[in-house]
mmCIF file of C-alpha atoms in Angstrom:
data_model
loop_
_atom_site.group_PDB
_atom_site.id
_atom_site.type_symbol
_atom_site.label_atom_id
_atom_site.label_comp_id
_atom_site.label_asym_id
_atom_site.label_seq_id
_atom_site.Cartn_x
_atom_site.Cartn_y
_atom_site.Cartn_z
ATOM 1 C CA UNK A 1 0.289 0.187 0.005
ATOM 2 C CA UNK A 2 1.923 3.262 -1.355
ATOM 3 C CA UNK A 3 -1.126 5.147 0.915
ATOM 4 C CA UNK A 4 -0.179 7.943 3.584
ATOM 5 C CA UNK A 5 1.087 6.738 6.724
ATOM 6 C CA UNK A 6 0.657 8.251 9.845
ATOM 7 C CA UNK A 7 2.996 6.771 13.216
ATOM 8 C CA UNK A 8 1.789 6.216 15.877
ATOM 9 C CA UNK A 9 -2.610 5.889 15.776
ATOM 10 C CA UNK A 10 -3.482 6.290 18.582
ATOM 11 C CA UNK A 11 -1.195 8.769 21.125
ATOM 12 C CA UNK A 12 -2.662 8.475 25.207
ATOM 13 C CA UNK A 13 -0.557 11.660 26.807
ATOM 14 C CA UNK A 14 -0.847 13.175 30.188
ATOM 15 C CA UNK A 15 -1.395 17.349 29.873
ATOM 16 C CA UNK A 16 1.879 19.323 29.474
ATOM 17 C CA UNK A 17 3.564 16.388 27.841
ATOM 18 C CA UNK A 18 5.204 17.151 24.388
ATOM 19 C CA UNK A 19 3.822 14.340 21.742
ATOM 20 C CA UNK A 20 5.456 14.462 18.103
ATOM 21 C CA UNK A 21 3.963 13.009 15.592
ATOM 22 C CA UNK A 22 5.352 11.636 12.004
ATOM 23 C CA UNK A 23 3.739 11.136 8.344
ATOM 24 C CA UNK A 24 4.966 9.845 5.176
ATOM 25 C CA UNK A 25 2.933 10.864 2.068
ATOM 26 C CA UNK A 26 2.199 9.532 -0.885
ATOM 27 C CA UNK A 27 5.962 9.367 -2.452
ATOM 28 C CA UNK A 28 5.749 11.532 -6.179
ATOM 29 C CA UNK A 29 3.655 13.853 -4.477
ATOM 30 C CA UNK A 30 4.398 17.633 -3.291
ATOM 31 C CA UNK A 31 1.870 18.931 -1.575
ATOM 32 C CA UNK A 32 1.967 17.840 2.453
ATOM 33 C CA UNK A 33 -0.448 19.121 4.333
ATOM 34 C CA UNK A 34 -1.786 19.104 8.798
ATOM 35 C CA UNK A 35 -5.768 18.827 9.885
ATOM 36 C CA UNK A 36 -7.475 18.376 12.775
ATOM 37 C CA UNK A 37 -10.375 16.992 12.911
ATOM 38 C CA UNK A 38 -12.883 17.186 16.534
ATOM 39 C CA UNK A 39 -16.529 15.643 16.701
ATOM 40 C CA UNK A 40 -19.133 16.333 14.858
ATOM 41 C CA UNK A 41 -16.513 19.152 12.459
ATOM 42 C CA UNK A 42 -14.972 18.411 9.816
ATOM 43 C CA UNK A 43 -10.873 18.285 9.392
ATOM 44 C CA UNK A 44 -9.653 22.044 10.171
ATOM 45 C CA UNK A 45 -6.745 23.270 8.644
ATOM 46 C CA UNK A 46 -3.680 23.682 10.255
ATOM 47 C CA UNK A 47 -0.478 24.431 8.072
ATOM 48 C CA UNK A 48 0.235 22.633 5.144
ATOM 49 C CA UNK A 49 3.957 22.061 2.573
ATOM 50 C CA UNK A 50 5.135 22.555 -1.167
ATOM 51 C CA UNK A 51 8.088 20.179 -0.419
ATOM 52 C CA UNK A 52 10.357 21.362 2.669
ATOM 53 C CA UNK A 53 9.044 24.568 2.526
ATOM 54 C CA UNK A 54 6.113 25.542 5.022
ATOM 55 C CA UNK A 55 2.928 28.103 2.793
ATOM 56 C CA UNK A 56 0.368 29.027 5.032
ATOM 57 C CA UNK A 57 -0.103 27.983 9.158
ATOM 58 C CA UNK A 58 -4.125 28.975 9.503
ATOM 59 C CA UNK A 59 -4.973 30.636 13.735
ATOM 60 C CA UNK A 60 -5.682 27.877 15.203
ATOM 61 C CA UNK A 61 -1.579 26.404 14.778
ATOM 62 C CA UNK A 62 -1.004 28.470 17.955
ATOM 63 C CA UNK A 63 2.972 28.613 19.878
ATOM 64 C CA UNK A 64 2.729 25.465 20.636
ATOM 65 C CA UNK A 65 3.076 24.089 17.645
ATOM 66 C CA UNK A 66 5.136 23.198 15.379
ATOM 67 C CA UNK A 67 5.293 21.706 11.627
ATOM 68 C CA UNK A 68 8.720 20.655 9.827
ATOM 69 C CA UNK A 69 9.000 18.761 6.336
ATOM 70 C CA UNK A 70 13.383 18.684 5.605
ATOM 71 C CA UNK A 71 13.805 17.052 3.215
ATOM 72 C CA UNK A 72 10.441 17.753 1.617
ATOM 73 C CA UNK A 73 9.408 14.170 2.237
ATOM 74 C CA UNK A 74 7.758 13.061 5.728
ATOM 75 C CA UNK A 75 6.940 15.132 7.706
ATOM 76 C CA UNK A 76 6.649 16.062 12.107
ATOM 77 C CA UNK A 77 4.021 17.195 13.788
ATOM 78 C CA UNK A 78 4.717 18.273 17.438
ATOM 79 C CA UNK A 79 3.236 19.860 20.567
ATOM 80 C CA UNK A 80 4.625 20.743 23.538
ATOM 81 C CA UNK A 81 3.317 21.583 26.829
ATOM 82 C CA UNK A 82 -0.269 19.643 25.320
ATOM 83 C CA UNK A 83 -3.912 20.820 26.630
ATOM 84 C CA UNK A 84 -6.487 18.884 27.020
ATOM 85 C CA UNK A 85 -8.571 20.918 24.784
ATOM 86 C CA UNK A 86 -5.514 19.684 22.042
ATOM 87 C CA UNK A 87 -7.422 16.034 21.824
ATOM 88 C CA UNK A 88 -8.475 15.205 18.598
ATOM 89 C CA UNK A 89 -7.611 13.349 15.358
ATOM 90 C CA UNK A 90 -4.274 14.542 13.317
ATOM 91 C CA UNK A 91 -4.820 14.059 9.631
ATOM 92 C CA UNK A 92 -1.255 13.768 7.643
ATOM 93 C CA UNK A 93 -2.607 14.366 3.779
ATOM 94 C CA UNK A 94 -0.885 14.423 0.645
ATOM 95 C CA UNK A 95 -1.359 16.481 -2.969
ATOM 96 C CA UNK A 96 -0.161 17.112 -6.331
ATOM 97 C CA UNK A 97 0.078 20.077 -7.574
ATOM 98 C CA UNK A 98 1.608 20.861 -11.250
ATOM 99 C CA UNK A 99 0.180 20.765 -14.522
ATOM 100 C CA UNK A 100 -2.468 18.353 -13.421
ATOM 101 C CA UNK A 101 -3.349 18.875 -8.983
ATOM 102 C CA UNK A 102 -4.507 15.664 -7.927
ATOM 103 C CA UNK A 103 -7.215 15.257 -4.946
ATOM 104 C CA UNK A 104 -5.343 15.516 -1.751
ATOM 105 C CA UNK A 105 -5.054 11.580 -0.035
ATOM 106 C CA UNK A 106 -6.134 11.429 3.611
ATOM 107 C CA UNK A 107 -4.179 8.720 5.920
ATOM 108 C CA UNK A 108 -6.386 7.130 9.382
ATOM 109 C CA UNK A 109 -4.822 9.852 11.962
ATOM 110 C CA UNK A 110 -3.185 9.678 14.705
ATOM 111 C CA UNK A 111 -5.984 9.678 17.660
ATOM 112 C CA UNK A 112 -4.631 11.964 20.202
ATOM 113 C CA UNK A 113 -5.955 11.825 23.619
ATOM 114 C CA UNK A 114 -5.278 14.447 26.908
ATOM 115 C CA UNK A 115 -5.708 13.187 30.313
ATOM 116 C CA UNK B 1 -16.580 32.999 9.004
ATOM 117 C CA UNK B 2 -17.748 29.320 7.582
ATOM 118 C CA UNK B 3 -16.941 28.774 3.885
ATOM 119 C CA UNK B 4 -18.229 25.394 3.048
ATOM 120 C CA UNK B 5 -22.015 24.682 4.216
ATOM 121 C CA UNK B 6 -23.518 20.956 5.050
ATOM 122 C CA UNK B 7 -26.626 21.583 7.496
ATOM 123 C CA UNK B 8 -28.580 18.290 7.602
ATOM 124 C CA UNK B 9 -26.514 16.043 10.176
ATOM 125 C CA UNK B 10 -28.040 13.188 9.161
ATOM 126 C CA UNK B 11 -29.667 10.906 6.157
ATOM 127 C CA UNK B 12 -31.656 8.214 5.987
ATOM 128 C CA UNK B 13 -32.375 6.655 2.559
ATOM 129 C CA UNK B 14 -33.661 2.405 1.987
ATOM 130 C CA UNK B 15 -31.323 1.194 -0.095
ATOM 131 C CA UNK B 16 -31.540 1.185 -3.727
ATOM 132 C CA UNK B 17 -33.133 4.225 -3.642
ATOM 133 C CA UNK B 18 -31.620 7.840 -3.910
ATOM 134 C CA UNK B 19 -29.483 9.555 -1.174
ATOM 135 C CA UNK B 20 -28.930 12.910 -2.091
ATOM 136 C CA UNK B 21 -26.903 15.938 -0.423
ATOM 137 C CA UNK B 22 -25.632 19.197 0.010
ATOM 138 C CA UNK B 23 -23.937 21.685 0.290
ATOM 139 C CA UNK B 24 -23.762 25.192 -0.006
ATOM 140 C CA UNK B 25 -20.227 27.794 0.030
ATOM 141 C CA UNK B 26 -19.840 31.231 0.466
ATOM 142 C CA UNK B 27 -15.657 32.004 -1.166
ATOM 143 C CA UNK B 28 -16.956 32.666 -4.847
ATOM 144 C CA UNK B 29 -12.869 32.103 -5.146
ATOM 145 C CA UNK B 30 -12.993 28.350 -5.019
ATOM 146 C CA UNK B 31 -11.326 26.655 -7.583
ATOM 147 C CA UNK B 32 -13.029 23.093 -7.248
ATOM 148 C CA UNK B 33 -15.347 21.166 -4.777
ATOM 149 C CA UNK B 34 -14.915 18.310 -3.191
ATOM 150 C CA UNK B 35 -16.215 15.510 -1.245
ATOM 151 C CA UNK B 36 -15.228 12.729 0.685
ATOM 152 C CA UNK B 37 -16.479 9.956 2.625
ATOM 153 C CA UNK B 38 -15.190 8.474 5.748
ATOM 154 C CA UNK B 39 -15.884 5.796 7.255
ATOM 155 C CA UNK B 40 -14.977 5.002 11.738
ATOM 156 C CA UNK B 41 -11.607 5.554 12.620
ATOM 157 C CA UNK B 42 -10.350 6.305 8.807
ATOM 158 C CA UNK B 43 -8.834 9.237 6.855
ATOM 159 C CA UNK B 44 -11.927 11.224 4.562
ATOM 160 C CA UNK B 45 -11.062 9.056 1.398
ATOM 161 C CA UNK B 46 -12.221 10.823 -2.326
ATOM 162 C CA UNK B 47 -14.640 10.118 -3.598
ATOM 163 C CA UNK B 48 -15.811 12.924 -6.799
ATOM 164 C CA UNK B 49 -14.606 16.711 -7.206
ATOM 165 C CA UNK B 50 -15.832 19.125 -9.810
ATOM 166 C CA UNK B 51 -14.127 21.846 -11.290
ATOM 167 C CA UNK B 52 -15.587 25.790 -10.957
ATOM 168 C CA UNK B 53 -16.091 25.652 -14.685
ATOM 169 C CA UNK B 54 -18.629 23.307 -14.779
ATOM 170 C CA UNK B 55 -21.978 21.750 -13.547
ATOM 171 C CA UNK B 56 -22.357 18.494 -13.249
ATOM 172 C CA UNK B 57 -20.031 15.479 -13.078
ATOM 173 C CA UNK B 58 -20.689 11.884 -13.765
ATOM 174 C CA UNK B 59 -18.748 9.145 -12.324
ATOM 175 C CA UNK B 60 -20.751 6.049 -12.069
ATOM 176 C CA UNK B 61 -22.924 6.207 -9.068
ATOM 177 C CA UNK B 62 -22.718 9.003 -8.157
ATOM 178 C CA UNK B 63 -22.781 12.789 -9.596
ATOM 179 C CA UNK B 64 -22.116 15.132 -8.273
ATOM 180 C CA UNK B 65 -24.047 18.948 -9.290
ATOM 181 C CA UNK B 66 -22.906 22.875 -9.444
ATOM 182 C CA UNK B 67 -24.646 25.589 -8.727
ATOM 183 C CA UNK B 68 -23.086 28.547 -9.109
ATOM 184 C CA UNK B 69 -25.556 31.206 -9.316
ATOM 185 C CA UNK B 70 -27.259 29.900 -5.776
ATOM 186 C CA UNK B 71 -23.347 28.674 -4.700
ATOM 187 C CA UNK B 72 -24.792 25.321 -4.195
ATOM 188 C CA UNK B 73 -24.017 21.091 -4.394
ATOM 189 C CA UNK B 74 -25.138 18.743 -4.199
ATOM 190 C CA UNK B 75 -23.443 14.910 -4.650
ATOM 191 C CA UNK B 76 -26.169 11.446 -5.620
ATOM 192 C CA UNK B 77 -26.042 8.880 -4.842
ATOM 193 C CA UNK B 78 -28.318 6.062 -7.162
ATOM 194 C CA UNK B 79 -28.305 3.074 -6.491
ATOM 195 C CA UNK B 80 -27.603 3.664 -2.824
ATOM 196 C CA UNK B 81 -25.736 0.318 -0.975
ATOM 197 C CA UNK B 82 -26.520 -0.072 2.290
ATOM 198 C CA UNK B 83 -22.153 -0.133 1.482
ATOM 199 C CA UNK B 84 -22.364 3.631 1.057
ATOM 200 C CA UNK B 85 -23.418 4.737 4.983
ATOM 201 C CA UNK B 86 -20.752 6.569 6.646
ATOM 202 C CA UNK B 87 -19.623 10.390 6.765
ATOM 203 C CA UNK B 88 -19.539 12.099 3.750
ATOM 204 C CA UNK B 89 -17.006 15.361 3.629
ATOM 205 C CA UNK B 90 -18.344 17.702 0.668
ATOM 206 C CA UNK B 91 -15.272 20.772 0.875
ATOM 207 C CA UNK B 92 -13.577 23.998 -1.554
ATOM 208 C CA UNK B 93 -10.283 23.939 -2.221
ATOM 209 C CA UNK B 94 -8.320 27.143 -4.008
ATOM 210 C CA UNK B 95 -4.975 27.728 -5.685
ATOM 211 C CA UNK B 96 -4.768 30.783 -6.705
ATOM 212 C CA UNK B 97 -1.981 32.426 -4.345
ATOM 213 C CA UNK B 98 -0.212 30.333 -1.240
ATOM 214 C CA UNK B 99 -4.067 28.865 -0.278
ATOM 215 C CA UNK B 100 -4.457 25.174 -1.586
ATOM 216 C CA UNK B 101 -5.482 23.784 1.343
ATOM 217 C CA UNK B 102 -9.385 22.483 1.339
ATOM 218 C CA UNK B 103 -12.219 24.205 3.921
ATOM 219 C CA UNK B 104 -14.035 21.224 4.813
ATOM 220 C CA UNK B 105 -17.594 21.223 5.437
ATOM 221 C CA UNK B 106 -18.631 19.445 9.022
ATOM 222 C CA UNK B 107 -19.812 16.535 7.254
ATOM 223 C CA UNK B 108 -23.602 14.721 6.402
ATOM 224 C CA UNK B 109 -23.918 10.602 8.007
ATOM 225 C CA UNK B 110 -25.282 9.154 5.367
ATOM 226 C CA UNK B 111 -27.583 5.638 6.367
ATOM 227 C CA UNK B 112 -28.796 3.347 3.668
ATOM 228 C CA UNK B 113 -31.215 0.589 5.396
ATOM 229 C CA UNK B 114 -31.097 -2.570 3.536
#
């Protein structure tokens, strides 16, 4: 399966701890996105990369959140000093933007629970 | 400001009948509209899209209609099957400038009863 892969699938952490999630996109895709989804809501945009450049960040992405895509391949999303309000499903997606634009392909997400 | 709205949280349909899921939007700059299907514990899966310059796109049992003047789109599933039971998200995307992210509605949960 060469789809978008996210690790871990589930993460339970105590308030105040730091967590890091990893996303491996589809290999030929040049764009990588992070979204967050809470119960009863659609996915909400957090940030995206084109290759290794982070092009846009949502106002939802507070200073405690940082995302990287150092070599333009996999990406990490780190949350520092987690809060209970950070509990959500964190979704990664990738796409190809070029002469032919592909739709975003999502991974199965990392479910974060902050206790 | 909710740019994409799905006003029906749920829809129940009998197997074999038509399912119609509706979506309204406010952002006239969207280049494409997409529908995603989501099963529990999985990420959204792309279903079908439509360019903002078209009014209809069809793929098998799925057809999306776009009414730009009304800023409304709908997804028709004919015939509906029990395996179609999932949450359906409508989304718009704008490729201009530095943007390029999908804006999602809140979703409609479709239940197809045998």
